[in-house]
Coordinates of C-alpha atoms in Angstrom, one line a residue:
M9 CA 0.9 0.1 -0.2
A10 CA 3.0 2.7 0.3
L11 CA 4.0 1.5 -2.2
A12 CA 1.1 2.1 -4.2
C13 CA 0.6 6.1 -2.9
Q14 CA 4.3 7.1 -3.5
M15 CA 3.9 8.9 -6.9
P16 CA 0.3 9.7 -6.3
G17 CA 1.1 11.8 -3.2
G18 CA 3.6 13.4 -4.4
A19 CA 2.1 15.4 -7.3
L20 CA -0.9 15.3 -4.9
V21 CA 1.8 17.9 -2.6
D22 CA 3.3 19.4 -6.5
A23 CA -1.1 20.2 -6.9
M24 CA -1.3 21.1 -3.7
R25 CA -1.2 25.2 -3.5
S26 CA -0.2 24.6 0.8
A27 CA 1.7 22.2 1.8
R28 CA 1.7 23.0 5.3
L29 CA -2.2 22.6 5.3
V30 CA -1.2 18.6 3.2
A31 CA 1.3 18.5 6.4
V32 CA -2.0 19.1 9.0
L33 CA -3.8 16.8 7.7
A34 CA -1.0 13.8 7.4
V35 CA -0.4 14.5 10.8
A36 CA -3.8 13.8 12.1
A37 CA -4.9 10.9 9.8
I38 CA -1.4 9.1 11.7
C39 CA -3.5 10.3 15.0
L40 CA -6.6 9.2 13.6
S41 CA -5.1 5.4 12.8
A42 CA -3.6 5.6 16.0
L43 CA -6.5 5.5 17.7
A44 CA -8.7 3.3 16.1
L45 CA -5.8 0.7 16.5
A46 CA -6.0 1.4 20.1
I47 CA -10.5 1.3 20.0
W48 CA -11.6 -0.3 17.6
P49 CA -8.6 -3.2 17.8
T50 CA -11.2 -5.2 14.6
F51 CA -10.1 -6.9 11.2
L52 CA -11.6 -4.1 9.7
V53 CA -10.6 -1.2 10.9
V54 CA -6.9 -2.7 12.1
M55 CA -6.8 -2.6 8.3
A56 CA -8.4 0.7 7.8
A57 CA -6.1 1.9 10.1
R58 CA -2.9 0.2 8.2
V59 CA -3.8 2.1 4.6
L60 CA -4.4 5.4 6.0
H61 CA -1.5 5.3 8.0
A62 CA 0.6 4.1 5.1
G63 CA -1.2 6.4 2.6
A64 CA -0.6 9.2 4.8
S65 CA 3.0 8.6 5.9
C66 CA 3.7 8.9 2.3
V67 CA 2.8 12.2 2.2
L68 CA 4.2 13.6 4.5
G69 CA 8.0 12.6 3.9
P70 CA 7.9 14.7 0.3
V71 CA 5.8 16.9 2.4
I72 CA 8.3 17.9 4.8
A73 CA 11.4 18.1 2.2
A74 CA 8.8 21.0 -0.1
I75 CA 8.6 22.8 3.1
S76 CA 12.6 22.1 3.7
L77 CA 12.6 23.7 0.1
G78 CA 9.9 26.0 -0.1
L79 CA 11.4 27.9 3.3
V80 CA 15.9 27.7 2.7
G81 CA 16.1 27.2 -1.0
H82 CA 18.9 25.0 -3.0
A83 CA 21.4 26.8 -1.6
A84 CA 20.8 26.2 2.0
L85 CA 19.1 23.0 1.4
G86 CA 21.7 21.0 2.3
T87 CA 22.4 22.0 5.6
R88 CA 18.2 22.0 6.5
L89 CA 18.1 18.3 5.0
G90 CA 21.9 17.8 7.7
R91 CA 19.5 19.5 10.3
N92 CA 15.7 17.7 10.0
A93 CA 17.6 14.6 9.8
R94 CA 19.1 15.0 12.7
F95 CA 16.2 16.1 14.6
A96 CA 13.9 12.6 13.0
S97 CA 16.7 10.6 14.4
I98 CA 17.2 12.4 18.1
G99 CA 12.6 12.0 17.7
N100 CA 12.5 8.4 16.4
G101 CA 14.8 7.1 19.6
L102 CA 13.0 9.1 22.9
A103 CA 9.6 8.1 20.6
A104 CA 10.7 5.1 21.4
A105 CA 11.8 5.4 24.6
A106 CA 8.8 6.8 25.6
M107 CA 6.4 3.9 23.5
G108 CA 8.4 1.2 25.1
A109 CA 7.9 2.9 28.9
A110 CA 4.6 3.7 28.3
G111 CA 4.3 0.0 27.4
Y112 CA 6.0 -1.9 30.2
L113 CA 4.4 0.5 32.7
V114 CA 1.2 0.8 31.3
S115 CA -0.2 -1.6 28.0
N116 CA 0.1 -2.3 25.4
Q117 CA -3.0 -0.2 24.4
A118 CA -1.3 2.8 26.0
V119 CA 1.2 3.3 23.1
F120 CA -1.3 4.0 20.4
F121 CA -2.7 6.5 23.1
L122 CA 1.1 8.0 23.3
T123 CA 1.5 7.9 19.3
A124 CA -2.0 10.6 19.2
A125 CA -0.6 12.6 21.6
L126 CA 2.1 13.3 20.1
A127 CA 0.1 14.4 17.1
A128 CA -0.6 17.7 19.0
P129 CA 3.3 19.2 19.1
A130 CA 3.5 17.9 15.2
I131 CA 0.8 20.2 14.1
L132 CA 1.1 23.2 17.2
A133 CA 4.8 22.9 16.0
L134 CA 3.3 23.1 11.9
A135 CA 1.5 26.3 12.7
R136 CA 4.3 27.3 13.6
I137 CA 5.5 28.0 10.0
R138 CA 6.0 31.0 8.6
M139 CA 3.3 30.8 5.6
G140 CA 4.4 33.8 2.9
D141 CA 7.6 32.1 2.9
V142 CA 6.6 28.4 1.7
E143 CA 3.2 29.2 0.2
R144 CA 5.1 31.7 -2.1
P145 CA 8.8 30.2 -1.9
R146 CA 11.9 33.3 -3.0
H147 CA 14.5 31.9 -6.4
T148 CA 13.1 28.3 -5.7
D149 CA 11.1 26.7 -8.6
V150 CA 8.6 25.0 -6.1
G151 CA 5.7 27.1 -6.5
A152 CA 4.5 26.0 -10.2
A153 CA 4.6 22.9 -12.1
T154 CA 5.9 24.0 -15.3
T155 CA 6.9 20.7 -16.6
S156 CA 4.7 18.0 -18.4
V157 CA 4.8 14.1 -15.9
R158 CA 5.7 12.6 -18.6
K159 CA 9.4 14.9 -19.5
V160 CA 10.0 14.0 -15.1
L161 CA 9.2 10.1 -15.9
S162 CA 11.8 9.8 -18.8
D163 CA 14.6 12.1 -17.4
R164 CA 17.4 9.6 -16.9
R165 CA 18.7 11.4 -14.1
L166 CA 16.1 11.0 -12.1
L167 CA 15.5 7.6 -13.6
V168 CA 19.1 6.1 -12.6
F169 CA 19.4 7.7 -9.4
A170 CA 15.8 5.9 -8.6
G171 CA 18.2 2.5 -9.6
C172 CA 20.5 3.0 -7.5
I173 CA 18.7 3.9 -4.3
L174 CA 16.4 0.5 -5.8
L175 CA 19.9 -1.5 -5.0
F176 CA 20.5 0.5 -1.7
Q177 CA 17.5 -0.5 -0.6
L178 CA 17.7 -4.0 -2.3
A179 CA 20.6 -5.4 -0.1
N180 CA 20.7 -2.7 3.1
A181 CA 16.1 -4.0 3.9
A182 CA 17.3 -7.2 5.2
M183 CA 20.6 -6.6 6.9
L184 CA 19.6 -6.6 10.0
P185 CA 17.0 -9.1 10.3
L186 CA 19.0 -11.4 9.1
M187 CA 20.9 -10.7 11.5
G188 CA 18.6 -10.7 14.4
G189 CA 17.2 -13.6 13.7
I190 CA 20.7 -15.3 13.7
L191 CA 21.9 -13.2 17.1
T192 CA 18.3 -14.6 18.5
L193 CA 19.8 -18.3 17.5
R194 CA 23.1 -17.6 19.3
S195 CA 22.2 -16.4 21.9
S196 CA 19.3 -15.7 22.9
Q197 CA 19.6 -14.4 26.5
W198 CA 20.6 -11.4 24.9
A199 CA 19.3 -10.8 21.3
S200 CA 16.8 -8.6 22.3
T201 CA 18.9 -6.3 24.5
L202 CA 21.7 -7.5 21.2
I203 CA 18.9 -6.5 18.2
G204 CA 17.4 -2.9 20.5
A205 CA 21.1 -1.6 20.7
C206 CA 21.8 -2.1 16.6
I207 CA 18.5 -0.1 16.5
V208 CA 20.0 2.9 18.5
V209 CA 23.4 2.6 17.6
P210 CA 22.6 4.4 13.6
Q211 CA 19.9 6.8 15.5
L212 CA 23.2 8.2 17.6
V213 CA 25.1 8.4 14.1
V214 CA 22.6 9.5 12.2
A215 CA 22.0 12.7 15.0
G216 CA 25.5 13.3 16.0
F217 CA 26.6 12.8 11.4
A218 CA 24.0 14.0 9.0
P219 CA 24.8 18.0 9.5
W220 CA 28.3 17.4 8.7
V221 CA 26.8 15.5 5.7
G222 CA 24.3 18.7 4.6
R223 CA 26.8 21.1 5.3
V224 CA 29.0 19.0 3.1
A225 CA 27.2 18.8 0.0
D226 CA 27.6 20.9 -1.9
S227 CA 31.0 21.6 -1.3
W228 CA 32.0 17.8 -2.3
G229 CA 29.1 17.4 -4.6
R230 CA 26.4 14.7 -3.9
R231 CA 28.0 11.8 -6.5
P232 CA 31.1 11.4 -3.4
L233 CA 28.9 11.0 -0.5
L234 CA 26.3 8.4 -2.6
L235 CA 30.0 6.1 -3.3
F236 CA 30.9 6.5 0.5
C237 CA 27.8 5.6 1.4
F238 CA 27.4 2.7 -1.4
L239 CA 30.9 1.2 -0.3
A240 CA 30.3 1.5 3.8
L241 CA 26.8 -0.6 3.1
A242 CA 28.8 -3.0 0.8
L243 CA 31.8 -3.5 3.8
R244 CA 28.3 -3.8 6.5
G245 CA 27.1 -6.6 4.2
V246 CA 31.1 -8.3 4.1
L247 CA 31.8 -8.1 8.0
F248 CA 27.9 -9.9 8.6
A249 CA 29.3 -12.2 7.0
F250 CA 32.3 -13.1 8.8
V251 CA 31.9 -10.8 12.2
A252 CA 30.2 -13.5 15.1
D253 CA 30.9 -11.3 18.1
P254 CA 27.9 -9.9 19.2
Y255 CA 29.4 -6.7 20.4
L256 CA 31.3 -6.5 17.3
I257 CA 28.0 -6.9 15.1
V258 CA 26.8 -3.7 17.1
V259 CA 29.5 -2.0 16.3
V260 CA 29.3 -2.7 12.4
Q261 CA 26.5 -0.7 12.7
I262 CA 27.3 2.0 13.1
L263 CA 27.9 2.0 9.0
D264 CA 24.6 1.4 8.9
G265 CA 24.5 4.8 10.7
V266 CA 26.6 6.6 8.0
C267 CA 24.8 4.9 5.4
A268 CA 22.0 6.3 7.1
A269 CA 22.9 9.9 7.4
V270 CA 24.2 9.7 3.8
L271 CA 20.5 9.1 2.0
G272 CA 18.7 10.7 4.1
V273 CA 20.1 14.1 3.5
A274 CA 21.4 13.2 -0.2
L275 CA 17.9 11.6 -1.4
P276 CA 16.2 14.3 -1.4
L277 CA 19.2 17.1 -2.0
V278 CA 19.5 15.1 -5.5
V279 CA 15.9 14.9 -6.5
A280 CA 15.8 18.5 -6.0
D281 CA 18.6 18.8 -8.2
I282 CA 17.1 16.9 -10.6
T283 CA 14.3 18.8 -10.2
R284 CA 14.5 21.9 -10.0
G285 CA 12.7 25.0 -12.0
T286 CA 10.4 21.8 -13.4
G287 CA 7.9 22.4 -9.9
R288 CA 8.0 18.3 -10.0
F289 CA 10.0 18.1 -6.3
N290 CA 7.6 16.5 -5.1
L291 CA 7.2 14.2 -7.9
G292 CA 10.4 13.1 -8.2
L293 CA 10.6 11.9 -4.7
G294 CA 7.5 10.4 -5.3
I295 CA 9.2 8.6 -8.1
V296 CA 12.5 7.4 -5.6
G297 CA 10.3 6.6 -2.8
S298 CA 9.1 4.0 -5.3
A299 CA 12.6 2.6 -6.2
V300 CA 12.5 2.4 -1.6
G301 CA 9.5 0.4 -1.2
I302 CA 10.5 -2.0 -4.6
G303 CA 13.8 -2.6 -3.2
A304 CA 12.8 -2.6 0.7
A305 CA 10.2 -5.6 -0.9
L306 CA 12.5 -7.7 -2.7
S307 CA 15.2 -7.8 0.1
T308 CA 14.0 -9.6 2.6
T309 CA 12.2 -12.2 0.2
L310 CA 15.3 -12.4 -1.8
A311 CA 17.4 -13.1 1.2
G312 CA 15.0 -15.3 3.6
Y313 CA 15.7 -18.1 0.1
A314 CA 19.3 -17.5 -0.1
I315 CA 20.1 -17.7 3.5
D316 CA 18.1 -21.2 3.7
H317 CA 19.6 -22.6 0.8
F318 CA 22.9 -21.3 1.0
G319 CA 23.1 -20.2 4.7
S320 CA 23.5 -16.7 6.4
S321 CA 27.3 -16.1 4.6
V322 CA 26.6 -16.4 1.0
A323 CA 22.8 -14.2 2.0
F324 CA 24.9 -11.2 3.3
F325 CA 27.6 -12.2 0.8
S326 CA 24.7 -11.6 -2.1
L327 CA 23.9 -8.5 0.0
A328 CA 27.7 -6.9 -0.1
S329 CA 27.9 -8.2 -4.2
I330 CA 24.7 -6.0 -4.8
A331 CA 25.1 -3.3 -2.9
A332 CA 28.8 -3.7 -5.3
C333 CA 26.4 -3.0 -7.8
G334 CA 24.8 0.3 -6.6
L335 CA 28.6 1.2 -6.1
A336 CA 29.4 1.2 -9.8
L337 CA 26.5 1.6 -11.2
V338 CA 26.7 5.6 -9.7
W339 CA 30.5 6.0 -10.1
L340 CA 29.0 5.3 -14.8
L341 CA 25.8 6.5 -15.2
L342 CA 24.8 8.4 -12.4
P343 CA 25.9 12.5 -13.0
E344 CA 27.1 15.2 -10.6
T345 CA 24.0 17.2 -10.0
R346 CA 25.0 19.4 -7.5
P347 CA 24.6 23.2 -9.8
D348 CA 26.8 25.9 -11.2
A349 CA 26.1 27.6 -7.6
G350 CA 27.3 26.1 -5.2
A351 CA 30.7 26.0 -6.7
L352 CA 30.4 29.9 -6.3
A353 CA 28.8 29.8 -2.8
S354 CA 31.7 27.4 -1.3
R355 CA 34.2 30.1 -3.3
G356 CA 33.1 31.9 -0.2
L357 CA 36.3 34.2 1.6
N358 CA 38.7 34.9 -1.1
F359 CA 35.2 35.0 -3.5
V360 CA 33.9 38.2 -0.9
A361 CA 36.9 39.8 -0.1
S362 CA 38.5 40.3 -3.3
H363 CA 35.0 41.9 -4.9
A364 CA 35.0 43.7 -2.1
E365 CA 38.3 44.8 -2.1
A366 CA 38.4 45.5 -6.1
C367 CA 35.5 47.7 -6.2
I368 CA 36.2 50.0 -3.1
D369 CA 37.7 53.4 -4.5
R370 CA 40.6 54.1 -1.7
K371 CA 40.8 58.1 -3.0
S372 CA 36.9 59.0 -3.1
A373 CA 35.4 57.2 -0.2
M374 CA 37.7 59.5 2.0
R375 CA 35.1 62.2 1.6
S376 CA 32.8 62.7 5.1
S377 CA 29.1 62.0 4.2
G378 CA 28.2 62.4 8.2
R379 CA 26.5 59.0 7.7
P380 CA 25.8 55.8 10.3
T381 CA 27.8 53.0 10.2
V382 CA 25.2 50.6 10.7
I383 CA 23.9 49.4 7.4
P384 CA 20.5 47.8 7.3
V385 CA 20.3 45.2 4.4
N386 CA 18.3 42.5 3.0
F387 CA 18.1 38.7 2.8
S388 CA 14.9 36.3 2.2
G389 CA 12.6 39.0 3.8
R390 CA 15.1 39.9 7.0
T391 CA 16.5 42.9 7.7
V392 CA 20.2 42.4 8.5
K393 CA 22.4 45.6 10.3
F394 CA 25.9 45.2 10.3
L395 CA 28.4 47.1 11.6
T396 CA 30.8 48.1 8.8
M397 CA 33.9 49.1 11.8
I398 CA 34.8 49.3 15.2
A399 CA 34.8 52.3 17.2
V400 CA 33.8 55.1 13.9
E401 CA 31.2 57.3 13.9
R402 CA 31.2 58.0 10.6
V403 CA 31.5 56.9 7.2
P404 CA 31.9 58.1 4.2
A405 CA 29.3 57.8 1.1
E406 CA 31.1 56.7 -1.0
L407 CA 32.7 53.8 1.2
R408 CA 28.6 53.5 2.1
R409 CA 28.1 53.3 -1.7
R410 CA 30.7 50.3 -3.0
F411 CA 29.8 48.3 1.0
S412 CA 26.7 47.9 -1.0
R413 CA 27.9 46.4 -3.9
S414 CA 30.0 43.9 -1.6
M415 CA 27.2 43.0 0.4
A416 CA 25.2 42.2 -3.5
F417 CA 27.8 39.9 -4.2
V418 CA 27.9 38.3 -0.4
S419 CA 23.5 37.6 -1.5
C420 CA 24.5 35.9 -5.3
T421 CA 26.9 33.0 -3.0
Q422 CA 23.7 33.0 -0.4
P423 CA 20.2 33.5 -2.2
T424 CA 18.5 32.0 0.2
G425 CA 18.0 30.9 3.7
E426 CA 19.2 31.5 6.8
F427 CA 21.4 34.4 7.0
R428 CA 23.7 32.1 8.7
P429 CA 26.5 33.6 11.5
K430 CA 29.9 33.4 8.4
W431 CA 28.4 36.0 6.3
K432 CA 29.4 38.6 9.0
R433 CA 32.5 37.4 8.8
L434 CA 33.2 37.2 5.9
V435 CA 32.0 40.9 5.2
A436 CA 34.0 41.9 8.1
T437 CA 36.4 40.6 6.8
A438 CA 36.5 42.3 2.7
I439 CA 36.2 45.7 5.2
A440 CA 39.2 44.7 6.9
R441 CA 41.2 44.5 3.6
L442 CA 40.2 48.0 2.3
R443 CA 43.3 49.3 4.7
F444 CA 41.7 52.5 4.9
S445 CA 41.8 55.3 7.4
P446 CA 38.4 57.7 7.8
A447 CA 38.8 61.3 8.0
T448 CA 38.8 63.1 10.9

C-alpha cells in the first residue's frame, strides 16, 4: 500500500497550494489511525487504519521536504536536510523510549494513545511556520509545475538515481532482520538487548553525523557522498558474513548509521537538483520513494531464500554484491547533480573579499558623508544590520555605496535561506582588507 501511494502522494503535494495544510492533514490522519487501533482493534478497522497510516506517511515525507525547500531554497537545502535528519533521529529515539516505557508500565494500548497525543506538538510546530516563506518561496522553483509529468518520468538522471536507490534498499533492508535472527539463535538470552543496541547505535550516528553531511554536500558534491554510502553498505555486508561476536556486530552497525545519514540528506537533495525549475520536486521524491519500497519489499524475500538454501554467509555476500552493483551504477551512470552555483558559494571568503576590495576606490572613500555606521541589508525578507567598522562614528558616502555592492556579491552566493553568522565574518574580513582610515 505504501508503495502504491508514493508517486500519487508526491504529485498531490505538487498540486496543492498549501504544503502546510497537507502536512497537518497527514499528521491528523496518523493520529486518527492510532486512535482507531487503540479503541477498535478489529480486523477491518486495523486494515483501514493501516491503509490510512500508509497513505499519510507517503504524503508526509515529500511535504516535509517541500516545506524545507520552500523555507531555505536550493542554496541552503543541504544544511537544512542535515538538521532535519538529526532531529528525526532524535525524535525516533525519544519516541521509541517513551512508547516502550508506556507499553511496559501501562499497557500495549497506551502506546497507540501516546502516538495520537504526539500529533498535537507536531501540528503546533507546523502552525508556527511562516506561510509566506513556504507558499510563495523566494528564489526556489517549487511554486508552480512548469514541466509535464511525462518529461519528469523520462529524465535519465532521475531514473538512474531511482535505480541506484532501488539497489541500495535491495541490499540494505534485509541485513538487520537477518542478523537479528542469527543473534536470536546464537544468544537468545541477550538477543533483545543486542537487537535494541543495533537499532539505537545507527540513530546516534545519524544524530551526530547528518549535519556534517549536509554541510559538505555542497562543497564535495553529491556523487562522492553516494559512493561512500554504497561502499559502507558493501563493507557492512562483508563484515556481517565474517563477524560472529555479538558486540562486534553492534560496532559494525555504525556503518548503517553512516549510510542512513548520507542517504537521508543526499536523496532529497539529488531529487531537488534534478527537478529544479520543473515544479515537480515532490513527484520526483515519489518516484524515488517507489524505488525505495520496491527494493525493501524484494530484499527480505531474496535474502530469506538465500539464507534458507545457501546459509548466512552466502546471503550476506549476496547483499554486499548488490551494494557493489549500486556503487558501480553511481560511478558509471549517475552524473554530479550539484548546480554550478554551489561551486561559486563554496569559494566563500576569497570570493567576497576580492570583489569587495576591487569595488572600493580609496581616494573617493575619504570623503565623509556624516552617515551612521549601521547599514541595513535585506536577505529573504529579513533585515540584517551590519556594523561596517568598529569605533568609527561616520562612514563616507562612497564607502557606503560600494559596501552595498559588496553585499550584493554576498547575496549572490547565499540568495535564500537563513542568514548564517559566517557571512558576517566574511563581510567584516572584506572591510578589514580595505585598509581604510577615515578622515577626521
